[in-house]
mmCIF file of C-alpha atoms in Angstrom:
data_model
loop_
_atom_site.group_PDB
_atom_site.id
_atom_site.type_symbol
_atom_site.label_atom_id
_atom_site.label_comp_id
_atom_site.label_asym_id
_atom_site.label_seq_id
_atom_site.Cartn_x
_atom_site.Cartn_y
_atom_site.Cartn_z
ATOM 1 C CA UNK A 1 10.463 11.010 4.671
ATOM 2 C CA UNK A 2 7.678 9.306 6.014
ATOM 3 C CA UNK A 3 8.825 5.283 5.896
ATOM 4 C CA UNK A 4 6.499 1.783 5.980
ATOM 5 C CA UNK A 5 6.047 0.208 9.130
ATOM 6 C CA UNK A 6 7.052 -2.876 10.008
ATOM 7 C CA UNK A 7 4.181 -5.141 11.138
ATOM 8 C CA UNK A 8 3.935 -7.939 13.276
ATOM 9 C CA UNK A 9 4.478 -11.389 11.539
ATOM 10 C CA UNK A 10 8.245 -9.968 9.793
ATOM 11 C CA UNK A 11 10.497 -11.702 11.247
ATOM 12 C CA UNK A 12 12.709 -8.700 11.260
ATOM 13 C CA UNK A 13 11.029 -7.912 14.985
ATOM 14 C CA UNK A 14 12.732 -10.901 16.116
ATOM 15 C CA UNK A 15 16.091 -10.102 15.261
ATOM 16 C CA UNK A 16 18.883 -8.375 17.209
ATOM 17 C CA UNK A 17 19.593 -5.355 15.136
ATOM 18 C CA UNK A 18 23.527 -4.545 14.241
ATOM 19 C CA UNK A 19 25.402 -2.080 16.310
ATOM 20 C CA UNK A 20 26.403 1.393 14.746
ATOM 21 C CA UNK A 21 30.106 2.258 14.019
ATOM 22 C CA UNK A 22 29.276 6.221 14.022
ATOM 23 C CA UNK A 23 27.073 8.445 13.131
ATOM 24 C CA UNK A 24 27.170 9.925 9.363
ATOM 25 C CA UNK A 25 25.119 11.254 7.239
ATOM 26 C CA UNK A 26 23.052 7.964 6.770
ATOM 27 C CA UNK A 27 22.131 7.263 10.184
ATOM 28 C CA UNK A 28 21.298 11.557 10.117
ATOM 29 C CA UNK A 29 18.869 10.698 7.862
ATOM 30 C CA UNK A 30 17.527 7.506 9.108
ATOM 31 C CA UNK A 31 16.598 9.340 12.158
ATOM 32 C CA UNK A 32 14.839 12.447 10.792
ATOM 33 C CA UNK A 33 12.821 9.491 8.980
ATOM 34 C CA UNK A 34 12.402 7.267 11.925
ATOM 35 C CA UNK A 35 10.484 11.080 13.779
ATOM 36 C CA UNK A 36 9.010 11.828 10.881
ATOM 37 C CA UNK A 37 7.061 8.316 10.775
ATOM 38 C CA UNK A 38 6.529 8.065 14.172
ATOM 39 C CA UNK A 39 4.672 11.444 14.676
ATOM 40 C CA UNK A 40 2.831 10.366 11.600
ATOM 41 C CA UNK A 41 1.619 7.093 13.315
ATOM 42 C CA UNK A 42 1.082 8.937 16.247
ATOM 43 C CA UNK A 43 3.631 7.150 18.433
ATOM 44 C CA UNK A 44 5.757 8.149 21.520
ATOM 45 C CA UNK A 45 8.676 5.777 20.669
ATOM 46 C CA UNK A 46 10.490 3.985 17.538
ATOM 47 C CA UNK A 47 12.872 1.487 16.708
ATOM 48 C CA UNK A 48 14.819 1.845 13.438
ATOM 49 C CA UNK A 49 13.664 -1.726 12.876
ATOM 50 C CA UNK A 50 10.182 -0.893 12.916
ATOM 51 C CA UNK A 51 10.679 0.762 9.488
ATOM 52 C CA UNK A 52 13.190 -2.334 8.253
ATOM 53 C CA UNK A 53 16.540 -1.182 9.102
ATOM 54 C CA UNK A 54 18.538 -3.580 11.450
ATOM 55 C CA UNK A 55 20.285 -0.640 13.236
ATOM 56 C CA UNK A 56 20.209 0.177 16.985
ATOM 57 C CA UNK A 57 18.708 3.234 16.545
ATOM 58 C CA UNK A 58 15.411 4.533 18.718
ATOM 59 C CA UNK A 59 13.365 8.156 19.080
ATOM 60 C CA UNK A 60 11.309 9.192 21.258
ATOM 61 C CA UNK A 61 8.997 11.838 21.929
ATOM 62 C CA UNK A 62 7.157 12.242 25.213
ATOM 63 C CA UNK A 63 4.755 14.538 26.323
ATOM 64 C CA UNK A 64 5.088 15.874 29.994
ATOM 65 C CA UNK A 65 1.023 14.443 30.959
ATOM 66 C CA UNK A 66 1.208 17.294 33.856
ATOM 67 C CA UNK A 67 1.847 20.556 32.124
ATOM 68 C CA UNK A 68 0.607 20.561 27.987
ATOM 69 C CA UNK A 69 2.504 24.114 27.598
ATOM 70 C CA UNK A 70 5.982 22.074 27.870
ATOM 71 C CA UNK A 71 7.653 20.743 25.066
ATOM 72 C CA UNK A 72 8.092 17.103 24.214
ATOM 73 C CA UNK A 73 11.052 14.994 26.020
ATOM 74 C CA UNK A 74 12.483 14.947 22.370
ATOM 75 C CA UNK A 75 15.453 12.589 21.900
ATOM 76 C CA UNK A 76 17.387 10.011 20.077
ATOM 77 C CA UNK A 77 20.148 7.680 21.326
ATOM 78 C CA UNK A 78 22.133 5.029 19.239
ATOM 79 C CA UNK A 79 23.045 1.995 20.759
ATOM 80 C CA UNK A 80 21.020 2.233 23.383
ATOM 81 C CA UNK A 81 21.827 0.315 26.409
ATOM 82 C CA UNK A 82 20.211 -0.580 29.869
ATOM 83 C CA UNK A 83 23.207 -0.322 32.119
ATOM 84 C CA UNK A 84 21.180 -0.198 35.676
ATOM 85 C CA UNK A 85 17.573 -0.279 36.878
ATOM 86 C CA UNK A 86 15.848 -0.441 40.110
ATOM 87 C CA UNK A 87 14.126 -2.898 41.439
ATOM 88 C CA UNK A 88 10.396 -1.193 41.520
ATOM 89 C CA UNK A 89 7.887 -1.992 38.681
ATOM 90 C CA UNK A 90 4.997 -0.354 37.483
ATOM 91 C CA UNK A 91 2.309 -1.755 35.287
ATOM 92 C CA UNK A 92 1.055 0.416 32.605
ATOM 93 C CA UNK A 93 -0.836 -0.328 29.362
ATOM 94 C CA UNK A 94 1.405 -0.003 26.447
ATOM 95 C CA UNK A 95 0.905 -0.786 22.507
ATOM 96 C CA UNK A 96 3.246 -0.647 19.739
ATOM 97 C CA UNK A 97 3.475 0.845 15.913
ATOM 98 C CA UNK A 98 4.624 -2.845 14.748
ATOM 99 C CA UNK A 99 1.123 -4.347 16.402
ATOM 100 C CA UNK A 100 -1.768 -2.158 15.796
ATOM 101 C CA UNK A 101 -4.957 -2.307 17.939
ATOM 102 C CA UNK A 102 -3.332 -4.393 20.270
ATOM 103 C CA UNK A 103 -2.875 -3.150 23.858
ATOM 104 C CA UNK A 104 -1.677 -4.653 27.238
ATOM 105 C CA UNK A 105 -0.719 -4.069 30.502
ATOM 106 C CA UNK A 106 2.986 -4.749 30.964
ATOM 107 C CA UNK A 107 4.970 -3.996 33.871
ATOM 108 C CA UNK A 108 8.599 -2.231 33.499
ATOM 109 C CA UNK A 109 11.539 -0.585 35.740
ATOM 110 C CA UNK A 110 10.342 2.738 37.092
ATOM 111 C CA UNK A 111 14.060 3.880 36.979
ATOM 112 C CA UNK A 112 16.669 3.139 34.817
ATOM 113 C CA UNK A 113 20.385 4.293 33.470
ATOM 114 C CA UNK A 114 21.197 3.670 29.817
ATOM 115 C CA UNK A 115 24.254 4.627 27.750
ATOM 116 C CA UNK A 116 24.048 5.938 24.379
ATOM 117 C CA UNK A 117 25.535 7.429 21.610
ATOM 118 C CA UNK A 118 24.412 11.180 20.866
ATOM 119 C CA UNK A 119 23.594 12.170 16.994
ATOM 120 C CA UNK A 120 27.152 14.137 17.547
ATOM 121 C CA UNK A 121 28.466 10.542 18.213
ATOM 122 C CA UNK A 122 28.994 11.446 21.534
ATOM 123 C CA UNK A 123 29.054 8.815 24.277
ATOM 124 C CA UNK A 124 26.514 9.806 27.013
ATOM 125 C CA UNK A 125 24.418 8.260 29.911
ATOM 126 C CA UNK A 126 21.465 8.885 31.368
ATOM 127 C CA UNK A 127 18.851 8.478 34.295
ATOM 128 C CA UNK A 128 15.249 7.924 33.170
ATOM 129 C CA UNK A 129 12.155 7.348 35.108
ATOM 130 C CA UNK A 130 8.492 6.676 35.119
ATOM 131 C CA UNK A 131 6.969 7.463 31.579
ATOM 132 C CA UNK A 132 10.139 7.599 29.371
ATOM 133 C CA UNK A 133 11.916 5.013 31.597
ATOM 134 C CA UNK A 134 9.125 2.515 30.168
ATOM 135 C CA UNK A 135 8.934 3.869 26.137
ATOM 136 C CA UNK A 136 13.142 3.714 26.572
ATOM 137 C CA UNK A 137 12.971 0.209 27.737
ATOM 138 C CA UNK A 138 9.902 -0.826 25.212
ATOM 139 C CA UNK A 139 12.115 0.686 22.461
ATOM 140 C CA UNK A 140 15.207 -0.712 23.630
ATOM 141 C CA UNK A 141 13.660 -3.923 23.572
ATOM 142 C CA UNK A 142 13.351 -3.809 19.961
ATOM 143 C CA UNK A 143 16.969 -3.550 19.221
ATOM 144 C CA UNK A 144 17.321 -6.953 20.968
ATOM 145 C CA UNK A 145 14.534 -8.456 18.992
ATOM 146 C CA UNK A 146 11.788 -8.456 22.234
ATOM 147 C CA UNK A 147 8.250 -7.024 21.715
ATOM 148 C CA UNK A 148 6.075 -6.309 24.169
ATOM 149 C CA UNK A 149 4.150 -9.090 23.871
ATOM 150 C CA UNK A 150 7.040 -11.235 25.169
ATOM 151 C CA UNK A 151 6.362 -9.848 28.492
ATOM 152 C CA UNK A 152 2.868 -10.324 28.902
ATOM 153 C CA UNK A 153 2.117 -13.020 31.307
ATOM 154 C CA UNK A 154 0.361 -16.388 29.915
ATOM 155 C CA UNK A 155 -2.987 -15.657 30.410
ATOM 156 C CA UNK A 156 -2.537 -12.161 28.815
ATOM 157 C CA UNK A 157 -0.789 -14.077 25.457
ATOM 158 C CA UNK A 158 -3.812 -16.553 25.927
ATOM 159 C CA UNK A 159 -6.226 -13.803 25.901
ATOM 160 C CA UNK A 160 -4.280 -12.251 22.706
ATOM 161 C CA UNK A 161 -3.601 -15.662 20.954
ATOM 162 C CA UNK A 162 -6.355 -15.074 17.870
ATOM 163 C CA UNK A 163 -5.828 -11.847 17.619
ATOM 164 C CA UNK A 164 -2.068 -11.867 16.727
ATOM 165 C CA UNK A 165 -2.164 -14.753 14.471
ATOM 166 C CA UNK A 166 -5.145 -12.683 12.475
ATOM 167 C CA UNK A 167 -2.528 -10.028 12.518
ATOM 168 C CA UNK A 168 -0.004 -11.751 11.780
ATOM 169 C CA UNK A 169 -1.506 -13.623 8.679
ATOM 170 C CA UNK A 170 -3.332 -10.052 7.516
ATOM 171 C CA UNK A 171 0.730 -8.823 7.312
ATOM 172 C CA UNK A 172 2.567 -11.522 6.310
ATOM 173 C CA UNK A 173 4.459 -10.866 3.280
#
């Protein structure tokens, strides 16, 4: 089932969401939603707070950019967590469901470990780097209550300052 986004201006993007015990048939669901809405929107990446539930859930869904016959890097992880990165940085434009038409270069970890719980409720870890290093880390983010837009320098937040408060007072509830 396609669910509402959450928009910038709910304070619900600010909060740390809760951790999950295991995985049942509710959290099943949640994530077949949580795809379901993102490939509507058109996203790479989603945070089960992004449609309103305060559970450290994420998906993702990332085309390889060098070969279009491969499938997506398809996968979602509960409780994700950063456990290591390295120390190199890349800067790449991203954007994000929760703030539409709003785009800006942030820089992130090129490589990065993160430990996770499978849909099997499995505990796992993983390497990640380049492309779904950065939409792990933007969506991990969200569990902890951080947008994007936290990381922009000043004069980038300068630069976005009307903007987000038109956004914010177009989706304020």
């Amino acid at each position: 089932m396609i669910r509402d986004l959450v928009i910038y201006g709910d304070e619900r993007l600010k909060q740390e969401s809760d951790i999950v015990a295991s995985v049942d048939d509710e959290i099943k669901t949640l994530i077949d939603d949580m795809f379901e809405t993102m490939y509507s929107a058109r996203g790479v990446g989603l945070a089960a707070v992004q449609i309103g539930v305060m559970k450290r859930v994420i998906v993702i869904s990332v085309p390889d950019w060098d070969d279009d016959k491969k499938p997506d890097f398809k996968m979602a992880l509960i409780n994700p967590e950063i456990t290591w990165h390295n120390e190199e940085m890349e800067i790449l434009e991203e954007g994000c469901l929760s703030i539409p038409n709003i785009r800006d270069d942030v820089a992130r970890f090129t490589h990065i470990k993160v430990k996770y719980m499978d849909t099997e409720g499995n505990n796992k870890e993983m390497n990640a780097y380049d492309y779904v290093a950065k939409v792990l880390q933007h969506e991990i983010d969200h569990t902890n209550g951080i947008l994007f837009i936290d990381r922009l320098e000043a004069h980038q937040k300068r630069r976005l300052k009307r903007d987000l408060k038109e956004l914010r007072n177009k989706y304020k509830k």
